[in-house]
Amino acid sequence: MSEELLRQHKIIWEQKLILRALYTEWYQEIVAQLAPGKSLELGGGSGNLKEFAPNVVSTDIVPLPWLDAVVDAQDLPFADQSFDNIVLFDVLHHIENVSLFFNEALRVLRPGGRVAMMEPYVSFASWPIYHFLHPEPVNFNQNPLDWVEPSPDRQPFDANQAFATILFEREYDSFQKQYPQFIKQYHRRMSYFAYPLSGGFNQPSLLPMNLLKPVLTLEKTLSFMSRFLAFRILVVLEKKVERVNLRN
């Protein structure tokens, strides 16, 4: 994302109440899944995670005054085992070589550390919206873990919104085979009506604030329909703690 766009997002975050209300619920759910200790936020954008969690290093690919560092998720400039958590909010599907990120995550996380990822989820309901009304493509023919030759022409918005659905549902066995050091600790599909009606950061909201709580309550009662209705997915992976056998 460009610096100008991230500045616009910060203004929208501060002014659009329904967006803040939705994201507040999501950030609180993410924080509840984190391990105690120091967290790294990748693709921090507006730097929102700092409002909900202490001891966060917030980063993005462009310098901004409220962020702590400029960082590429594929080549993290941090020492081995220097973080207890890595948080990505709408970031994974933008990474050119996803395997490079997971390799780096294993390196910089301490044993028992966690990777929390909020991502688009491609369901029966969300596919038409993501496919026809969103600028980022949905491509189920791409294996997110396949090596992609880095392109000098790649833009920050280049993405594949299907990445999380492929990695953590359709092809999760393949992910486990390549990354047995990660254990999936949390997996929830969410956001059926309120999020698309809110308009996100780019469109005006079609949902009045006084209807937000009833709509969220309805979503909870329909949780059994998440595979068909969800627009988002939250996945949390934990780095295995290697056990040492002590012999007398």
PDB file of C-alpha atoms in Angstrom:
ATOM      1  CA  MET A   1       0.000   0.000   0.000  1.00  0.00           C
ATOM      2  CA  SER A   2       1.117   3.542  -0.655  1.00  0.00           C
ATOM      3  CA  GLU A   3       1.871   5.938   2.166  1.00  0.00           C
ATOM      4  CA  GLU A   4      -1.007   8.180   1.048  1.00  0.00           C
ATOM      5  CA  LEU A   5      -3.511   5.327   1.158  1.00  0.00           C
ATOM      6  CA  LEU A   6      -2.417   4.229   4.625  1.00  0.00           C
ATOM      7  CA  ARG A   7      -2.809   7.795   5.849  1.00  0.00           C
ATOM      8  CA  GLN A   8      -6.333   7.825   4.408  1.00  0.00           C
ATOM      9  CA  HIS A   9      -7.100   4.538   6.150  1.00  0.00           C
ATOM     10  CA  LYS A  10      -5.986   5.992   9.468  1.00  0.00           C
ATOM     11  CA  ILE A  11      -8.375   8.923   9.042  1.00  0.00           C
ATOM     12  CA  ILE A  12     -11.224   6.556   8.134  1.00  0.00           C
ATOM     13  CA  TRP A  13     -10.373   4.345  11.124  1.00  0.00           C
ATOM     14  CA  GLU A  14     -10.668   7.342  13.432  1.00  0.00           C
ATOM     15  CA  GLN A  15     -13.908   8.652  11.914  1.00  0.00           C
ATOM     16  CA  LYS A  16     -15.987   5.633  10.821  1.00  0.00           C
ATOM     17  CA  LEU A  17     -17.619   4.339  14.001  1.00  0.00           C
ATOM     18  CA  ILE A  18     -19.100   1.131  12.613  1.00  0.00           C
ATOM     19  CA  LEU A  19     -15.730   0.116  11.174  1.00  0.00           C
ATOM     20  CA  ARG A  20     -14.023   0.722  14.513  1.00  0.00           C
ATOM     21  CA  ALA A  21     -16.690  -1.305  16.299  1.00  0.00           C
ATOM     22  CA  LEU A  22     -16.220  -4.291  13.994  1.00  0.00           C
ATOM     23  CA  TYR A  23     -12.439  -4.172  14.052  1.00  0.00           C
ATOM     24  CA  THR A  24     -12.433  -3.755  17.817  1.00  0.00           C
ATOM     25  CA  GLU A  25     -14.233  -7.098  18.176  1.00  0.00           C
ATOM     26  CA  TRP A  26     -11.792  -8.746  15.799  1.00  0.00           C
ATOM     27  CA  TYR A  27      -8.678  -7.306  17.434  1.00  0.00           C
ATOM     28  CA  GLN A  28      -9.944  -8.360  20.860  1.00  0.00           C
ATOM     29  CA  GLU A  29     -10.464 -11.893  19.574  1.00  0.00           C
ATOM     30  CA  ILE A  30      -6.961 -11.923  18.081  1.00  0.00           C
ATOM     31  CA  VAL A  31      -5.365 -10.632  21.271  1.00  0.00           C
ATOM     32  CA  ALA A  32      -7.166 -13.289  23.312  1.00  0.00           C
ATOM     33  CA  GLN A  33      -5.330 -15.930  21.257  1.00  0.00           C
ATOM     34  CA  LEU A  34      -1.836 -14.505  21.623  1.00  0.00           C
ATOM     35  CA  ALA A  35       0.903 -15.913  23.820  1.00  0.00           C
ATOM     36  CA  PRO A  36       2.203 -13.683  26.615  1.00  0.00           C
ATOM     37  CA  GLY A  37       5.161 -11.569  25.571  1.00  0.00           C
ATOM     38  CA  LYS A  38       6.345  -9.435  22.669  1.00  0.00           C
ATOM     39  CA  SER A  39       4.346  -9.200  19.425  1.00  0.00           C
ATOM     40  CA  LEU A  40       5.313  -8.245  15.879  1.00  0.00           C
ATOM     41  CA  GLU A  41       2.598  -6.720  13.697  1.00  0.00           C
ATOM     42  CA  LEU A  42       3.211  -7.079   9.955  1.00  0.00           C
ATOM     43  CA  GLY A  43       1.323  -4.870   7.528  1.00  0.00           C
ATOM     44  CA  GLY A  44       0.293  -2.699  10.453  1.00  0.00           C
ATOM     45  CA  GLY A  45      -1.174   0.022   8.255  1.00  0.00           C
ATOM     46  CA  SER A  46      -2.992   2.302  10.678  1.00  0.00           C
ATOM     47  CA  GLY A  47      -1.133   0.744  13.604  1.00  0.00           C
ATOM     48  CA  ASN A  48      -4.374  -0.399  15.209  1.00  0.00           C
ATOM     49  CA  LEU A  49      -3.081  -3.422  17.122  1.00  0.00           C
ATOM     50  CA  LYS A  50      -1.265  -1.163  19.576  1.00  0.00           C
ATOM     51  CA  GLU A  51      -4.635   0.015  20.868  1.00  0.00           C
ATOM     52  CA  PHE A  52      -5.462  -3.496  22.035  1.00  0.00           C
ATOM     53  CA  ALA A  53      -2.203  -5.204  22.982  1.00  0.00           C
ATOM     54  CA  PRO A  54       0.889  -4.058  24.894  1.00  0.00           C
ATOM     55  CA  ASN A  55       4.467  -4.576  23.774  1.00  0.00           C
ATOM     56  CA  VAL A  56       3.815  -4.533  20.018  1.00  0.00           C
ATOM     57  CA  VAL A  57       6.332  -3.683  17.302  1.00  0.00           C
ATOM     58  CA  SER A  58       4.155  -2.339  14.481  1.00  0.00           C
ATOM     59  CA  THR A  59       5.552  -2.442  10.924  1.00  0.00           C
ATOM     60  CA  ASP A  60       4.617  -2.049   7.273  1.00  0.00           C
ATOM     61  CA  ILE A  61       6.355  -1.799   3.905  1.00  0.00           C
ATOM     62  CA  VAL A  62       6.267   2.023   3.930  1.00  0.00           C
ATOM     63  CA  PRO A  63       7.475   4.414   6.648  1.00  0.00           C
ATOM     64  CA  LEU A  64       4.782   6.131   8.691  1.00  0.00           C
ATOM     65  CA  PRO A  65       5.145   8.142  11.911  1.00  0.00           C
ATOM     66  CA  TRP A  66       2.964   5.809  13.991  1.00  0.00           C
ATOM     67  CA  LEU A  67       4.833   2.657  12.908  1.00  0.00           C
ATOM     68  CA  ASP A  68       8.061   1.342  14.406  1.00  0.00           C
ATOM     69  CA  ALA A  69       9.858  -0.066  11.366  1.00  0.00           C
ATOM     70  CA  VAL A  70       9.726  -0.761   7.631  1.00  0.00           C
ATOM     71  CA  VAL A  71       9.696  -4.526   7.176  1.00  0.00           C
ATOM     72  CA  ASP A  72       9.311  -7.130   4.432  1.00  0.00           C
ATOM     73  CA  ALA A  73       7.470 -10.190   5.776  1.00  0.00           C
ATOM     74  CA  GLN A  74       9.641 -12.409   3.562  1.00  0.00           C
ATOM     75  CA  ASP A  75      12.910 -11.176   5.089  1.00  0.00           C
ATOM     76  CA  LEU A  76      12.449 -10.079   8.686  1.00  0.00           C
ATOM     77  CA  PRO A  77      15.285  -7.957  10.131  1.00  0.00           C
ATOM     78  CA  PHE A  78      15.015  -9.481  13.587  1.00  0.00           C
ATOM     79  CA  ALA A  79      17.104 -11.953  15.567  1.00  0.00           C
ATOM     80  CA  ASP A  80      16.155 -15.600  15.977  1.00  0.00           C
ATOM     81  CA  GLN A  81      13.494 -16.268  18.614  1.00  0.00           C
ATOM     82  CA  SER A  82      12.939 -12.585  19.307  1.00  0.00           C
ATOM     83  CA  PHE A  83       9.106 -12.551  19.355  1.00  0.00           C
ATOM     84  CA  ASP A  84       6.300 -14.437  21.053  1.00  0.00           C
ATOM     85  CA  ASN A  85       3.670 -13.531  18.441  1.00  0.00           C
ATOM     86  CA  ILE A  86       3.337 -12.386  14.853  1.00  0.00           C
ATOM     87  CA  VAL A  87       0.049 -10.769  13.825  1.00  0.00           C
ATOM     88  CA  LEU A  88      -1.087 -10.276  10.226  1.00  0.00           C
ATOM     89  CA  PHE A  89      -4.408  -8.569   9.495  1.00  0.00           C
ATOM     90  CA  ASP A  90      -5.280  -8.789   5.785  1.00  0.00           C
ATOM     91  CA  VAL A  91      -1.609  -9.292   4.948  1.00  0.00           C
ATOM     92  CA  LEU A  92      -0.945 -12.959   4.136  1.00  0.00           C
ATOM     93  CA  HIS A  93      -2.795 -12.869   0.812  1.00  0.00           C
ATOM     94  CA  HIS A  94      -0.561  -9.980  -0.320  1.00  0.00           C
ATOM     95  CA  ILE A  95       2.738 -11.798   0.258  1.00  0.00           C
ATOM     96  CA  GLU A  96       4.487 -12.799  -2.966  1.00  0.00           C
ATOM     97  CA  ASN A  97       6.231 -15.910  -1.585  1.00  0.00           C
ATOM     98  CA  VAL A  98       4.214 -17.160   1.361  1.00  0.00           C
ATOM     99  CA  SER A  99       6.700 -19.935   2.147  1.00  0.00           C
ATOM    100  CA  LEU A 100       9.390 -17.329   2.788  1.00  0.00           C
ATOM    101  CA  PHE A 101       7.173 -15.708   5.388  1.00  0.00           C
ATOM    102  CA  PHE A 102       6.456 -18.976   7.209  1.00  0.00           C
ATOM    103  CA  ASN A 103      10.168 -19.815   7.180  1.00  0.00           C
ATOM    104  CA  GLU A 104      10.893 -16.435   8.741  1.00  0.00           C
ATOM    105  CA  ALA A 105       8.070 -16.846  11.249  1.00  0.00           C
ATOM    106  CA  LEU A 106       9.581 -20.102  12.472  1.00  0.00           C
ATOM    107  CA  ARG A 107      12.946 -18.393  12.806  1.00  0.00           C
ATOM    108  CA  VAL A 108      11.903 -15.300  14.770  1.00  0.00           C
ATOM    109  CA  LEU A 109       9.270 -16.942  16.983  1.00  0.00           C
ATOM    110  CA  ARG A 110      10.196 -18.419  20.317  1.00  0.00           C
ATOM    111  CA  PRO A 111       8.996 -21.993  20.978  1.00  0.00           C
ATOM    112  CA  GLY A 112       5.315 -21.779  21.851  1.00  0.00           C
ATOM    113  CA  GLY A 113       5.032 -18.511  19.923  1.00  0.00           C
ATOM    114  CA  ARG A 114       2.010 -17.876  17.723  1.00  0.00           C
ATOM    115  CA  VAL A 115       1.129 -16.540  14.287  1.00  0.00           C
ATOM    116  CA  ALA A 116      -2.344 -14.957  14.192  1.00  0.00           C
ATOM    117  CA  MET A 117      -3.801 -14.267  10.746  1.00  0.00           C
ATOM    118  CA  MET A 118      -7.088 -12.563   9.883  1.00  0.00           C
ATOM    119  CA  GLU A 119      -7.796 -13.129   6.195  1.00  0.00           C
ATOM    120  CA  PRO A 120     -10.549 -13.091   3.582  1.00  0.00           C
ATOM    121  CA  TYR A 121     -12.549 -16.322   3.503  1.00  0.00           C
ATOM    122  CA  VAL A 122     -14.056 -17.462   0.222  1.00  0.00           C
ATOM    123  CA  SER A 123     -17.478 -18.926   0.893  1.00  0.00           C
ATOM    124  CA  PHE A 124     -20.650 -19.357  -1.155  1.00  0.00           C
ATOM    125  CA  ALA A 125     -21.776 -15.886  -0.031  1.00  0.00           C
ATOM    126  CA  SER A 126     -18.455 -14.044  -0.206  1.00  0.00           C
ATOM    127  CA  TRP A 127     -17.182 -15.371  -3.542  1.00  0.00           C
ATOM    128  CA  PRO A 128     -19.372 -13.148  -5.768  1.00  0.00           C
ATOM    129  CA  ILE A 129     -18.445 -10.064  -3.743  1.00  0.00           C
ATOM    130  CA  TYR A 130     -14.723 -10.814  -3.719  1.00  0.00           C
ATOM    131  CA  HIS A 131     -14.695 -11.955  -7.343  1.00  0.00           C
ATOM    132  CA  PHE A 132     -16.818  -9.251  -9.009  1.00  0.00           C
ATOM    133  CA  LEU A 133     -16.687  -6.246  -6.673  1.00  0.00           C
ATOM    134  CA  HIS A 134     -13.191  -6.403  -5.186  1.00  0.00           C
ATOM    135  CA  PRO A 135     -10.020  -5.408  -7.077  1.00  0.00           C
ATOM    136  CA  GLU A 136      -7.979  -8.331  -5.705  1.00  0.00           C
ATOM    137  CA  PRO A 137      -8.348 -11.659  -7.547  1.00  0.00           C
ATOM    138  CA  VAL A 138      -9.620 -14.979  -6.206  1.00  0.00           C
ATOM    139  CA  ASN A 139      -7.574 -17.776  -7.760  1.00  0.00           C
ATOM    140  CA  PHE A 140      -7.947 -21.334  -6.462  1.00  0.00           C
ATOM    141  CA  ASN A 141      -5.551 -22.668  -9.087  1.00  0.00           C
ATOM    142  CA  GLN A 142      -2.528 -21.109  -7.389  1.00  0.00           C
ATOM    143  CA  ASN A 143      -0.725 -23.035  -4.664  1.00  0.00           C
ATOM    144  CA  PRO A 144       0.219 -20.373  -2.079  1.00  0.00           C
ATOM    145  CA  LEU A 145       3.337 -22.338  -1.091  1.00  0.00           C
ATOM    146  CA  ASP A 146       4.733 -22.616  -4.625  1.00  0.00           C
ATOM    147  CA  TRP A 147       7.814 -20.502  -5.324  1.00  0.00           C
ATOM    148  CA  VAL A 148       7.101 -17.356  -7.341  1.00  0.00           C
ATOM    149  CA  GLU A 149       9.957 -15.628  -9.115  1.00  0.00           C
ATOM    150  CA  PRO A 150      10.079 -12.153  -7.532  1.00  0.00           C
ATOM    151  CA  SER A 151       8.821  -9.508  -9.936  1.00  0.00           C
ATOM    152  CA  PRO A 152      10.163  -5.938  -9.952  1.00  0.00           C
ATOM    153  CA  ASP A 153       6.770  -4.849 -11.291  1.00  0.00           C
ATOM    154  CA  ARG A 154       4.807  -6.284  -8.375  1.00  0.00           C
ATOM    155  CA  GLN A 155       2.463  -3.774  -6.735  1.00  0.00           C
ATOM    156  CA  PRO A 156       1.497  -3.708  -3.039  1.00  0.00           C
ATOM    157  CA  PHE A 157      -2.134  -4.496  -3.934  1.00  0.00           C
ATOM    158  CA  ASP A 158      -1.183  -7.631  -5.887  1.00  0.00           C
ATOM    159  CA  ALA A 159      -2.808 -10.494  -4.034  1.00  0.00           C
ATOM    160  CA  ASN A 160      -4.859 -13.659  -4.081  1.00  0.00           C
ATOM    161  CA  GLN A 161      -7.801 -13.596  -1.683  1.00  0.00           C
ATOM    162  CA  ALA A 162      -8.095 -17.386  -1.801  1.00  0.00           C
ATOM    163  CA  PHE A 163      -4.785 -17.994   0.012  1.00  0.00           C
ATOM    164  CA  ALA A 164      -6.174 -18.621   3.516  1.00  0.00           C
ATOM    165  CA  THR A 165      -9.056 -20.775   2.275  1.00  0.00           C
ATOM    166  CA  ILE A 166      -6.578 -22.908   0.325  1.00  0.00           C
ATOM    167  CA  LEU A 167      -3.874 -23.132   2.993  1.00  0.00           C
ATOM    168  CA  PHE A 168      -5.973 -23.771   6.073  1.00  0.00           C
ATOM    169  CA  GLU A 169      -8.928 -25.675   4.644  1.00  0.00           C
ATOM    170  CA  ARG A 170      -8.743 -27.075   1.130  1.00  0.00           C
ATOM    171  CA  GLU A 171      -5.028 -27.982   1.221  1.00  0.00           C
ATOM    172  CA  TYR A 172      -4.285 -27.966   4.936  1.00  0.00           C
ATOM    173  CA  ASP A 173      -2.728 -31.434   4.781  1.00  0.00           C
ATOM    174  CA  SER A 174      -0.130 -30.059   2.354  1.00  0.00           C
ATOM    175  CA  PHE A 175       0.574 -27.139   4.664  1.00  0.00           C
ATOM    176  CA  GLN A 176       1.036 -29.503   7.620  1.00  0.00           C
ATOM    177  CA  LYS A 177       3.388 -31.670   5.598  1.00  0.00           C
ATOM    178  CA  GLN A 178       5.584 -28.686   4.679  1.00  0.00           C
ATOM    179  CA  TYR A 179       5.366 -27.038   8.111  1.00  0.00           C
ATOM    180  CA  PRO A 180       5.021 -29.752  10.759  1.00  0.00           C
ATOM    181  CA  GLN A 181       6.534 -27.329  13.296  1.00  0.00           C
ATOM    182  CA  PHE A 182       3.240 -25.389  13.320  1.00  0.00           C
ATOM    183  CA  ILE A 183       0.164 -26.586  15.212  1.00  0.00           C
ATOM    184  CA  LYS A 184      -3.179 -24.996  14.395  1.00  0.00           C
ATOM    185  CA  GLN A 185      -4.580 -23.724  17.698  1.00  0.00           C
ATOM    186  CA  TYR A 186      -7.542 -21.670  16.502  1.00  0.00           C
ATOM    187  CA  HIS A 187      -9.664 -21.612  13.367  1.00  0.00           C
ATOM    188  CA  ARG A 188     -12.857 -19.588  13.071  1.00  0.00           C
ATOM    189  CA  ARG A 189     -14.842 -18.441  10.064  1.00  0.00           C
ATOM    190  CA  MET A 190     -16.696 -15.210  10.791  1.00  0.00           C
ATOM    191  CA  SER A 191     -18.308 -12.023   9.521  1.00  0.00           C
ATOM    192  CA  TYR A 192     -21.434 -12.796   7.518  1.00  0.00           C
ATOM    193  CA  PHE A 193     -23.495  -9.618   7.144  1.00  0.00           C
ATOM    194  CA  ALA A 194     -22.145  -6.730   9.224  1.00  0.00           C
ATOM    195  CA  TYR A 195     -18.738  -6.557   7.565  1.00  0.00           C
ATOM    196  CA  PRO A 196     -19.871  -6.425   3.907  1.00  0.00           C
ATOM    197  CA  LEU A 197     -22.673  -4.016   4.824  1.00  0.00           C
ATOM    198  CA  SER A 198     -20.213  -1.748   6.646  1.00  0.00           C
ATOM    199  CA  GLY A 199     -18.496  -0.898   3.369  1.00  0.00           C
ATOM    200  CA  GLY A 200     -15.062  -1.465   4.888  1.00  0.00           C
ATOM    201  CA  PHE A 201     -12.501   1.271   4.297  1.00  0.00           C
ATOM    202  CA  ASN A 202     -13.608   2.030   0.744  1.00  0.00           C
ATOM    203  CA  GLN A 203     -17.399   2.325   0.642  1.00  0.00           C
ATOM    204  CA  PRO A 204     -20.083   4.043   2.737  1.00  0.00           C
ATOM    205  CA  SER A 205     -21.836   1.892   5.306  1.00  0.00           C
ATOM    206  CA  LEU A 206     -25.260   0.415   4.527  1.00  0.00           C
ATOM    207  CA  LEU A 207     -25.705  -0.698   8.142  1.00  0.00           C
ATOM    208  CA  PRO A 208     -26.842   1.831  10.761  1.00  0.00           C
ATOM    209  CA  MET A 209     -24.932   1.709  14.043  1.00  0.00           C
ATOM    210  CA  ASN A 210     -28.118   0.940  15.995  1.00  0.00           C
ATOM    211  CA  LEU A 211     -28.528  -2.294  14.019  1.00  0.00           C
ATOM    212  CA  LEU A 212     -24.947  -3.499  14.452  1.00  0.00           C
ATOM    213  CA  LYS A 213     -25.463  -5.419  17.702  1.00  0.00           C
ATOM    214  CA  PRO A 214     -28.623  -7.239  16.485  1.00  0.00           C
ATOM    215  CA  VAL A 215     -26.854  -8.216  13.275  1.00  0.00           C
ATOM    216  CA  LEU A 216     -23.814  -9.510  15.181  1.00  0.00           C
ATOM    217  CA  THR A 217     -26.134 -11.494  17.457  1.00  0.00           C
ATOM    218  CA  LEU A 218     -27.773 -13.017  14.388  1.00  0.00           C
ATOM    219  CA  GLU A 219     -24.353 -13.951  13.030  1.00  0.00           C
ATOM    220  CA  LYS A 220     -23.534 -15.834  16.236  1.00  0.00           C
ATOM    221  CA  THR A 221     -26.751 -17.842  16.012  1.00  0.00           C
ATOM    222  CA  LEU A 222     -25.831 -18.795  12.430  1.00  0.00           C
ATOM    223  CA  SER A 223     -22.299 -19.949  13.261  1.00  0.00           C
ATOM    224  CA  PHE A 224     -23.167 -23.445  11.997  1.00  0.00           C
ATOM    225  CA  MET A 225     -23.498 -21.873   8.530  1.00  0.00           C
ATOM    226  CA  SER A 226     -20.026 -20.312   8.571  1.00  0.00           C
ATOM    227  CA  ARG A 227     -18.689 -22.387   5.682  1.00  0.00           C
ATOM    228  CA  PHE A 228     -21.395 -20.888   3.453  1.00  0.00           C
ATOM    229  CA  LEU A 229     -21.715 -17.339   4.831  1.00  0.00           C
ATOM    230  CA  ALA A 230     -18.332 -16.205   6.173  1.00  0.00           C
ATOM    231  CA  PHE A 231     -16.333 -13.343   4.678  1.00  0.00           C
ATOM    232  CA  ARG A 232     -13.352 -13.708   7.014  1.00  0.00           C
ATOM    233  CA  ILE A 233     -11.304 -16.359   8.755  1.00  0.00           C
ATOM    234  CA  LEU A 234      -9.049 -16.134  11.807  1.00  0.00           C
ATOM    235  CA  VAL A 235      -6.326 -18.770  12.044  1.00  0.00           C
ATOM    236  CA  VAL A 236      -3.744 -19.063  14.822  1.00  0.00           C
ATOM    237  CA  LEU A 237      -0.696 -21.325  14.482  1.00  0.00           C
ATOM    238  CA  GLU A 238       1.653 -22.211  17.316  1.00  0.00           C
ATOM    239  CA  LYS A 239       5.310 -23.096  16.948  1.00  0.00           C
ATOM    240  CA  LYS A 240       5.943 -26.457  18.570  1.00  0.00           C
ATOM    241  CA  VAL A 241       8.005 -26.662  21.707  1.00  0.00           C
ATOM    242  CA  GLU A 242      10.749 -29.199  21.123  1.00  0.00           C
ATOM    243  CA  ARG A 243      10.870 -31.675  23.953  1.00  0.00           C
ATOM    244  CA  VAL A 244      14.257 -32.885  25.168  1.00  0.00           C
ATOM    245  CA  ASN A 245      14.560 -36.405  26.514  1.00  0.00           C
ATOM    246  CA  LEU A 246      16.787 -36.456  29.552  1.00  0.00           C
ATOM    247  CA  ARG A 247      18.579 -39.703  30.261  1.00  0.00           C
ATOM    248  CA  ASN A 248      20.250 -40.617  33.528  1.00  0.00           C
TER     249      ASN A 248
END
